[in-house]
Amino acid sequence: MDPVAATTLPIPGLLLAGSVAALAASLWLLLPKTSDTVNSRRLGFLLGAAALIGFAATGRSLGGVGEDAVFLTVAGIAVISGLATIVTRSPVYSAIWFAMALAGVSGVLLVLGAQFLGVATIVVYAGAILVMFLFVLMLAQPSGMAPYDRVSNEPMLAAAAGAVLLGLLTLSIGRLSAAEPPACCRLPSRAQAMAAAPTEGAGSEDDRSATLLAPATAGVESVDADEVAHLGAELFGRHLFAVEVAGVLLLVALVGSIAVVSRGEATETDHRRESR
Amino acid sequence: MIPATLLTNALLVGAVLFCLGLVGILTRRNLIVMFLSAELMLQGVSVTLVAWSRYHGDWGGQVLVVFVLTVAACEAAVALVFVLQAFARTGRLDASAWQALREENLPRVIDHGLPADDRVVPTWPHLSPAGVLPEGDDSRSLERDHV
């Protein structure tokens, strides 16, 4: 069933170590520090690009999808924008970069075939949550750049910890892809059995995806037109109680935030009492 | 159903996003940027969940991501209210403004060697004057040349 995973090369260790080191150095150089210069940031950008290329090569050694231009593009947008989100000095630019990262993540979800979630990410995150962030920034941002935006807590330790964690995750993903055949063959077949049970036409679809023409086209072809309907049936069928609980949670959050805001009127008097 | 190669690549993207968000929430001091970093970590987890869900042909992962979206919306609403309240009390969006809440045996964070206000002086285009000079109004004082 899975010839690609069986023939997967193990991750080249030197490449991974180099990528991790480049990522740590790049994060340390790019994070806001008091000793920043233009040249150090430039070097950080270069090292970041090197780390990105290294991780892309690692992903390619895990499978042939590194050649899928669409996936590579949207993943690159997501990762680069995510990096820019955490290293930008200005919180407004940070929020805008986060919107770009959301666009990239939405593209990745669409490539994966989760159409509803790809659209919902844009609508809910970029449309609602991010606008709320920008409103708060407009209400709360002091004019000019605040000094606390130009320093960060322990940038070296944090960058090293994040890069090492990423290296460990990559290693475990690589071990996963070079996994034993029974584990990786049993699960898709069980899923295929589940998928083939309700409908008649699912058999031919499985045959088509089993040929594995190219990974990208197989992924696109396996997208069923009723994806949203299936997700809705699952959501409102098996997980109906959880949907109700989520609705109650939304209501409680709404009431709670309004309650806290209207209690905020009291903080004005608190201020006056403190200053007196 | 997606092939295993797409699964591993999507897992890699999710891991990168998660680690970037982790570094951001550990280092940055602006409350809003810390919050954005937490959302970035959520995005990484969402990509991972959807990849596994599509690989196994099981809807559980995507259903979980739907609930992650819901809880993230609630969390953002409540937490941004708290951020606004914190700003109203201290006048700063600085996490270190609340270091009075730290443990007793921990040292106090003192900012020394903070860079002076290094805002870039904007270079305006040089235009030849034409017409009458408009009178200055108060609304111009609200404009910022730097965000």
Short mmCIF file of C-alpha atoms in Angstrom, two decimals:
data_model
loop_
_atom_site.label_atom_id
_atom_site.label_comp_id
_atom_site.label_asym_id
_atom_site.label_seq_id
_atom_site.Cartn_x
_atom_site.Cartn_y
_atom_site.Cartn_z
CA MET A 1 0.00 0.00 0.00
CA ASP A 2 2.71 2.40 0.97
CA PRO A 3 5.80 1.96 -1.18
CA VAL A 4 7.01 5.50 -0.59
CA ALA A 5 7.29 5.13 3.16
CA ALA A 6 9.10 1.81 2.80
CA THR A 7 11.78 3.30 0.58
CA THR A 8 12.15 6.50 2.58
CA LEU A 9 15.69 7.51 3.28
CA PRO A 10 16.54 8.27 6.87
CA ILE A 11 17.08 11.91 7.70
CA PRO A 12 20.67 12.97 7.08
CA GLY A 13 21.88 13.81 10.56
CA LEU A 14 24.42 16.42 9.52
CA LEU A 15 21.79 18.32 7.54
CA LEU A 16 19.39 18.28 10.47
CA ALA A 17 22.05 19.40 12.95
CA GLY A 18 23.10 22.21 10.63
CA SER A 19 19.52 23.32 10.16
CA VAL A 20 18.89 23.33 13.91
CA ALA A 21 22.06 25.33 14.59
CA ALA A 22 21.24 27.80 11.83
CA LEU A 23 17.70 28.20 13.13
CA ALA A 24 18.88 28.81 16.69
CA ALA A 25 21.47 31.37 15.60
CA SER A 26 19.00 33.06 13.28
CA LEU A 27 16.32 33.31 15.96
CA TRP A 28 18.84 34.69 18.44
CA LEU A 29 20.05 37.29 15.95
CA LEU A 30 16.56 38.29 14.85
CA LEU A 31 14.84 38.54 18.23
CA PRO A 32 14.79 42.07 19.63
CA LYS A 33 17.88 42.79 21.68
CA THR A 34 19.66 45.87 22.91
CA SER A 35 22.73 45.02 20.86
CA ASP A 36 20.97 44.90 17.53
CA THR A 37 22.61 46.30 14.45
CA VAL A 38 21.56 46.25 10.85
CA ASN A 39 24.33 43.78 10.01
CA SER A 40 23.36 41.33 12.75
CA ARG A 41 19.78 41.32 11.51
CA ARG A 42 20.97 40.79 7.95
CA LEU A 43 23.06 37.83 9.09
CA GLY A 44 20.00 36.57 10.95
CA PHE A 45 17.92 36.71 7.78
CA LEU A 46 20.60 34.82 5.86
CA LEU A 47 20.86 32.14 8.54
CA GLY A 48 17.08 31.89 8.68
CA ALA A 49 16.94 31.33 4.91
CA ALA A 50 19.63 28.66 5.27
CA ALA A 51 17.66 26.97 8.06
CA LEU A 52 14.50 27.10 5.96
CA ILE A 53 16.25 25.49 3.02
CA GLY A 54 17.72 22.89 5.36
CA PHE A 55 14.33 21.98 6.76
CA ALA A 56 12.81 21.91 3.28
CA ALA A 57 15.55 19.48 2.26
CA THR A 58 14.80 17.41 5.34
CA GLY A 59 11.14 17.33 4.41
CA ARG A 60 12.08 16.28 0.92
CA SER A 61 14.20 13.45 2.25
CA LEU A 62 11.06 12.32 4.09
CA GLY A 63 9.10 12.08 0.88
CA GLY A 64 8.62 13.42 -2.60
CA VAL A 65 6.11 16.09 -1.68
CA GLY A 66 8.93 18.57 -1.41
CA GLU A 67 8.53 18.86 -5.15
CA ASP A 68 4.88 19.77 -4.94
CA ALA A 69 5.07 23.46 -5.74
CA VAL A 70 1.73 24.35 -4.18
CA PHE A 71 2.47 22.71 -0.86
CA LEU A 72 5.99 24.12 -0.82
CA THR A 73 4.72 27.63 -1.49
CA VAL A 74 1.97 27.73 1.11
CA ALA A 75 4.16 26.02 3.72
CA GLY A 76 6.93 28.53 3.03
CA ILE A 77 4.49 31.42 3.40
CA ALA A 78 3.24 30.00 6.70
CA VAL A 79 6.71 29.39 8.14
CA ILE A 80 8.31 32.66 7.01
CA SER A 81 5.33 34.68 8.22
CA GLY A 82 5.35 32.81 11.51
CA LEU A 83 9.02 33.67 11.97
CA ALA A 84 8.33 37.31 11.11
CA THR A 85 5.44 37.35 13.61
CA ILE A 86 7.69 36.64 16.54
CA VAL A 87 10.70 38.74 15.55
CA THR A 88 9.04 41.96 14.38
CA ARG A 89 9.47 44.88 16.76
CA SER A 90 6.14 46.53 16.13
CA PRO A 91 3.12 44.60 17.44
CA VAL A 92 0.97 45.93 14.59
CA TYR A 93 3.31 44.48 12.00
CA SER A 94 3.39 41.33 14.09
CA ALA A 95 -0.38 41.02 13.80
CA ILE A 96 -0.24 41.61 10.04
CA TRP A 97 2.44 38.94 9.65
CA PHE A 98 0.26 36.62 11.69
CA ALA A 99 -2.52 37.19 9.15
CA MET A 100 -0.10 36.12 6.43
CA ALA A 101 0.81 33.03 8.47
CA LEU A 102 -2.90 32.25 8.72
CA ALA A 103 -3.21 32.50 4.95
CA GLY A 104 -0.35 30.03 4.61
CA VAL A 105 -1.83 27.64 7.16
CA SER A 106 -5.16 27.83 5.37
CA GLY A 107 -3.39 26.91 2.15
CA VAL A 108 -1.75 23.94 3.85
CA LEU A 109 -5.15 22.79 5.13
CA LEU A 110 -6.60 23.11 1.62
CA VAL A 111 -3.74 21.05 0.16
CA LEU A 112 -4.41 18.46 2.86
CA GLY A 113 -8.01 18.34 1.68
CA ALA A 114 -9.72 19.91 4.69
CA GLN A 115 -11.77 22.45 2.79
CA PHE A 116 -14.08 23.55 5.57
CA LEU A 117 -11.26 24.14 8.05
CA GLY A 118 -9.19 25.99 5.48
CA VAL A 119 -12.00 28.45 4.92
CA ALA A 120 -12.97 28.56 8.60
CA THR A 121 -9.40 29.47 9.55
CA ILE A 122 -9.54 32.50 7.31
CA VAL A 123 -13.04 33.51 8.40
CA VAL A 124 -12.69 32.94 12.14
CA TYR A 125 -9.05 33.79 12.72
CA ALA A 126 -8.22 36.43 10.16
CA GLY A 127 -11.73 37.82 10.04
CA ALA A 128 -12.65 37.90 13.70
CA ILE A 129 -9.84 37.16 16.12
CA LEU A 130 -7.13 39.13 14.34
CA VAL A 131 -9.38 42.16 13.93
CA MET A 132 -10.02 41.99 17.66
CA PHE A 133 -6.25 42.01 18.24
CA LEU A 134 -5.90 45.06 16.05
CA PHE A 135 -8.70 46.83 17.91
CA VAL A 136 -6.96 46.17 21.20
CA LEU A 137 -3.69 47.44 19.74
CA MET A 138 -5.42 50.61 18.62
CA LEU A 139 -6.87 51.08 22.09
CA ALA A 140 -3.78 50.19 24.03
CA GLN A 141 -0.69 50.96 21.98
CA PRO A 142 1.35 53.90 23.21
CA SER A 143 2.55 56.14 20.41
CA GLY A 144 5.88 55.28 18.89
CA MET A 145 7.80 52.13 19.71
CA ALA A 146 7.66 51.04 23.29
CA PRO A 147 10.98 50.13 24.91
CA TYR A 148 9.71 46.71 25.94
CA ASP A 149 9.19 45.84 22.28
CA ARG A 150 12.90 46.22 21.66
CA VAL A 151 14.14 43.78 24.28
CA SER A 152 13.25 40.17 24.91
CA ASN A 153 13.63 37.74 27.77
CA GLU A 154 16.56 35.32 27.40
CA PRO A 155 16.64 35.25 23.58
CA MET A 156 19.60 32.89 23.39
CA LEU A 157 18.22 30.21 25.71
CA ALA A 158 14.77 30.35 24.18
CA ALA A 159 16.06 30.20 20.60
CA ALA A 160 18.25 27.21 21.44
CA ALA A 161 15.39 25.46 23.24
CA GLY A 162 12.97 26.02 20.37
CA ALA A 163 15.45 24.87 17.72
CA VAL A 164 16.40 21.76 19.69
CA LEU A 165 12.73 20.91 20.24
CA LEU A 166 12.15 21.29 16.50
CA GLY A 167 15.10 18.99 15.79
CA LEU A 168 13.71 16.36 18.14
CA LEU A 169 10.26 16.60 16.57
CA THR A 170 11.79 16.26 13.10
CA LEU A 171 13.71 13.18 14.21
CA SER A 172 10.58 11.57 15.57
CA ILE A 173 8.67 12.43 12.39
CA GLY A 174 11.47 10.83 10.39
CA ARG A 175 11.29 7.72 12.53
CA LEU A 176 7.56 7.71 11.93
CA SER A 177 7.95 7.84 8.15
CA ALA A 178 10.55 5.07 8.17
CA ALA A 179 8.14 3.09 10.30
CA GLU A 180 7.45 -0.59 10.36
CA PRO A 181 5.11 -1.69 7.54
CA PRO A 182 2.37 -3.27 9.67
CA ALA A 183 1.58 -0.09 11.58
CA CYS A 184 1.43 2.11 8.52
CA CYS A 185 -0.47 -0.37 6.37
CA ARG A 186 -3.04 -1.46 8.88
CA LEU A 187 -4.40 1.99 9.62
CA PRO A 188 -5.19 3.15 6.07
CA SER A 189 -6.77 -0.16 5.25
CA ARG A 190 -9.01 0.07 8.30
CA ALA A 191 -9.89 3.61 7.30
CA GLN A 192 -10.57 2.47 3.76
CA ALA A 193 -12.83 -0.21 5.08
CA MET A 194 -14.70 2.40 7.07
CA ALA A 195 -14.91 4.71 4.09
CA ALA A 196 -15.99 1.95 1.74
CA ALA A 197 -18.78 0.76 3.98
CA PRO A 198 -21.39 3.50 3.50
CA THR A 199 -21.13 4.19 -0.23
CA GLU A 200 -20.89 2.08 -3.33
CA GLY A 201 -18.66 4.39 -5.35
CA ALA A 202 -15.92 4.50 -2.76
CA GLY A 203 -14.28 1.40 -4.13
CA SER A 204 -13.23 2.94 -7.42
CA GLU A 205 -11.97 5.97 -5.59
CA ASP A 206 -9.77 3.82 -3.42
CA ASP A 207 -8.41 2.12 -6.50
CA ARG A 208 -7.51 5.43 -7.97
CA SER A 209 -5.76 6.68 -4.85
CA ALA A 210 -4.04 3.33 -4.42
CA THR A 211 -2.17 3.77 -7.65
CA LEU A 212 -0.36 6.76 -6.11
CA LEU A 213 0.30 8.51 -9.40
CA ALA A 214 1.99 11.48 -7.86
CA PRO A 215 1.54 12.37 -4.22
CA ALA A 216 0.04 15.77 -4.99
CA THR A 217 -2.50 14.60 -7.52
CA ALA A 218 -3.41 11.67 -5.32
CA GLY A 219 -4.07 14.10 -2.51
CA VAL A 220 -6.20 16.31 -4.71
CA GLU A 221 -8.11 13.46 -6.23
CA SER A 222 -8.94 11.93 -2.90
CA VAL A 223 -10.77 15.12 -1.96
CA ASP A 224 -14.42 14.23 -1.98
CA ALA A 225 -17.02 16.78 -2.96
CA ASP A 226 -19.05 16.01 0.13
CA GLU A 227 -16.25 16.78 2.55
CA VAL A 228 -18.18 19.54 4.30
CA ALA A 229 -21.31 17.41 4.45
CA HIS A 230 -19.40 14.53 6.00
CA LEU A 231 -17.76 16.82 8.53
CA GLY A 232 -21.14 18.32 9.39
CA ALA A 233 -22.71 14.90 9.79
CA GLU A 234 -19.88 13.85 12.09
CA LEU A 235 -20.02 17.09 14.05
CA PHE A 236 -23.78 17.14 14.57
CA GLY A 237 -24.10 13.40 14.88
CA ARG A 238 -21.45 11.88 17.10
CA HIS A 239 -20.34 15.13 18.69
CA LEU A 240 -23.67 16.84 19.16
CA PHE A 241 -23.26 17.17 22.91
CA ALA A 242 -19.82 18.73 22.47
CA VAL A 243 -21.34 21.26 20.06
CA GLU A 244 -23.86 22.21 22.73
CA VAL A 245 -21.08 22.55 25.30
CA ALA A 246 -19.10 24.74 22.88
CA GLY A 247 -22.16 26.95 22.43
CA VAL A 248 -22.47 27.33 26.20
CA LEU A 249 -18.75 28.14 26.36
CA LEU A 250 -19.15 30.89 23.77
CA LEU A 251 -22.07 32.33 25.70
CA VAL A 252 -20.14 32.24 28.98
CA ALA A 253 -17.13 33.91 27.35
CA LEU A 254 -19.38 36.63 25.92
CA VAL A 255 -21.08 37.32 29.25
CA GLY A 256 -17.81 37.07 31.15
CA SER A 257 -15.90 39.50 28.96
CA ILE A 258 -18.75 42.02 29.10
CA ALA A 259 -18.86 41.66 32.88
CA VAL A 260 -15.12 42.22 33.21
CA VAL A 261 -15.20 45.22 30.90
CA SER A 262 -18.06 46.87 32.74
CA ARG A 263 -16.29 46.25 36.03
CA GLY A 264 -13.38 48.06 34.41
CA GLU A 265 -15.23 51.31 35.02
CA ALA A 266 -14.38 50.79 38.66
CA THR A 267 -10.67 50.80 37.90
CA GLU A 268 -10.87 54.50 37.07
CA THR A 269 -12.03 55.19 40.60
CA ASP A 270 -9.38 52.79 41.87
CA HIS A 271 -6.79 54.85 40.09
CA ARG A 272 -8.07 58.02 41.64
CA ARG A 273 -8.12 56.41 45.06
CA GLU A 274 -4.56 55.21 44.63
CA SER A 275 -3.30 58.53 43.43
CA ARG A 276 -4.95 60.35 46.29
CA MET B 1 -6.84 10.01 2.25
CA ILE B 2 -3.44 11.56 1.77
CA PRO B 3 -0.18 9.76 1.07
CA ALA B 4 2.36 9.28 3.86
CA THR B 5 4.80 11.73 2.27
CA LEU B 6 2.28 14.56 2.46
CA LEU B 7 1.56 13.52 6.05
CA THR B 8 5.18 13.81 7.14
CA ASN B 9 5.67 17.13 5.36
CA ALA B 10 2.54 18.57 6.94
CA LEU B 11 3.68 17.31 10.33
CA LEU B 12 6.99 19.09 9.75
CA VAL B 13 5.20 22.36 8.97
CA GLY B 14 3.11 21.97 12.11
CA ALA B 15 6.23 21.32 14.20
CA VAL B 16 7.97 24.41 12.81
CA LEU B 17 4.97 26.62 13.56
CA PHE B 18 4.66 25.20 17.08
CA CYS B 19 8.34 25.79 17.87
CA LEU B 20 8.27 29.33 16.48
CA GLY B 21 5.26 30.12 18.66
CA LEU B 22 7.02 28.59 21.65
CA VAL B 23 10.08 30.79 21.15
CA GLY B 24 7.85 33.82 20.72
CA ILE B 25 5.88 33.25 23.90
CA LEU B 26 9.07 32.64 25.87
CA THR B 27 10.95 35.71 24.72
CA ARG B 28 8.61 38.52 23.77
CA ARG B 29 7.41 40.90 26.46
CA ASN B 30 4.51 42.57 24.72
CA LEU B 31 1.31 40.92 25.95
CA ILE B 32 -0.31 41.07 22.51
CA VAL B 33 2.68 39.49 20.78
CA MET B 34 2.79 36.76 23.42
CA PHE B 35 -0.84 36.08 22.67
CA LEU B 36 -0.19 35.96 18.92
CA SER B 37 2.58 33.45 19.59
CA ALA B 38 0.15 31.25 21.51
CA GLU B 39 -2.22 31.40 18.54
CA LEU B 40 0.69 30.39 16.29
CA MET B 41 1.22 27.32 18.46
CA LEU B 42 -2.48 26.52 18.10
CA GLN B 43 -2.12 26.76 14.32
CA GLY B 44 0.74 24.28 14.36
CA VAL B 45 -1.31 21.83 16.38
CA SER B 46 -4.26 22.32 14.02
CA VAL B 47 -2.12 21.47 10.99
CA THR B 48 -0.89 18.33 12.75
CA LEU B 49 -4.39 17.23 13.73
CA VAL B 50 -5.78 17.77 10.24
CA ALA B 51 -2.86 15.90 8.67
CA TRP B 52 -3.42 12.86 10.89
CA SER B 53 -7.17 13.08 10.36
CA ARG B 54 -6.79 13.06 6.59
CA TYR B 55 -4.18 10.30 6.73
CA HIS B 56 -6.39 7.96 8.73
CA GLY B 57 -9.56 9.00 6.93
CA ASP B 58 -11.08 9.69 10.33
CA TRP B 59 -13.09 12.81 11.08
CA GLY B 60 -12.13 13.06 14.74
CA GLY B 61 -9.11 15.27 14.14
CA GLN B 62 -11.00 17.79 12.07
CA VAL B 63 -13.83 17.88 14.59
CA LEU B 64 -11.24 18.58 17.27
CA VAL B 65 -9.84 21.45 15.19
CA VAL B 66 -13.34 22.93 14.94
CA PHE B 67 -13.48 22.97 18.74
CA VAL B 68 -9.97 24.41 18.89
CA LEU B 69 -11.24 27.29 16.75
CA THR B 70 -14.20 27.79 19.08
CA VAL B 71 -12.13 27.75 22.24
CA ALA B 72 -9.54 30.05 20.65
CA ALA B 73 -12.27 32.59 19.90
CA CYS B 74 -13.52 32.46 23.51
CA GLU B 75 -9.97 32.64 24.82
CA ALA B 76 -9.15 35.64 22.65
CA ALA B 77 -12.28 37.50 23.76
CA VAL B 78 -11.67 36.96 27.47
CA ALA B 79 -7.91 37.40 27.41
CA LEU B 80 -7.99 40.59 25.36
CA VAL B 81 -10.38 42.06 27.92
CA PHE B 82 -7.84 41.21 30.60
CA VAL B 83 -5.06 42.75 28.50
CA LEU B 84 -7.08 45.94 28.18
CA GLN B 85 -7.64 46.00 31.94
CA ALA B 86 -3.93 45.46 32.54
CA PHE B 87 -3.15 48.30 30.17
CA ALA B 88 -5.62 50.55 31.96
CA ARG B 89 -3.86 49.88 35.25
CA THR B 90 -0.24 50.18 34.20
CA GLY B 91 -0.29 52.12 30.95
CA ARG B 92 1.99 49.51 29.39
CA LEU B 93 1.48 46.29 27.45
CA ASP B 94 4.52 44.92 29.22
CA ALA B 95 4.49 41.53 30.90
CA SER B 96 7.28 42.71 33.22
CA ALA B 97 5.02 45.46 34.52
CA TRP B 98 3.43 42.72 36.60
CA GLN B 99 6.62 41.36 38.07
CA ALA B 100 5.39 42.19 41.55
CA LEU B 101 3.52 38.91 41.20
CA ARG B 102 6.75 36.90 40.90
CA GLU B 103 8.04 34.46 43.49
CA GLU B 104 9.82 35.97 46.44
CA ASN B 105 13.18 34.34 45.76
CA LEU B 106 13.37 35.47 42.15
CA PRO B 107 15.38 38.54 41.19
CA ARG B 108 13.68 41.61 39.93
CA VAL B 109 13.81 42.23 36.19
CA ILE B 110 15.63 45.50 35.68
CA ASP B 111 15.88 46.93 32.19
CA HIS B 112 19.32 48.39 31.80
CA GLY B 113 20.90 49.45 28.59
CA LEU B 114 17.55 49.86 26.92
CA PRO B 115 18.03 51.42 23.53
CA ALA B 116 17.07 55.02 23.33
CA ASP B 117 14.05 55.84 21.27
CA ASP B 118 15.51 54.96 17.90
CA ARG B 119 12.53 55.82 15.82
CA VAL B 120 13.47 56.39 12.24
CA VAL B 121 13.11 59.97 11.16
CA PRO B 122 10.79 59.86 8.18
CA THR B 123 12.17 61.29 5.00
CA TRP B 124 9.39 63.24 3.40
CA PRO B 125 9.35 63.80 -0.33
CA HIS B 126 10.55 67.21 -1.36
CA LEU B 127 7.70 68.93 -3.12
CA SER B 128 7.56 72.40 -4.49
CA PRO B 129 4.88 74.32 -2.60
CA ALA B 130 1.67 74.97 -4.44
CA GLY B 131 -1.48 76.71 -3.27
CA VAL B 132 -2.03 78.05 0.20
CA LEU B 133 -0.65 76.44 3.31
CA PRO B 134 -3.54 74.81 5.14
CA GLU B 135 -4.12 75.78 8.73
CA GLY B 136 -2.96 73.22 11.21
CA ASP B 137 -5.74 71.36 12.95
CA ASP B 138 -5.76 69.25 16.05
CA SER B 139 -6.62 66.07 14.26
CA ARG B 140 -3.14 65.96 12.78
CA SER B 141 -1.70 65.43 16.23
CA LEU B 142 -3.37 62.04 16.30
CA GLU B 143 -1.44 60.83 13.30
CA ARG B 144 1.53 58.61 13.87
CA ASP B 145 4.47 58.37 11.59
CA HIS B 146 5.45 55.09 13.20
CA VAL B 147 3.44 52.14 14.33
#
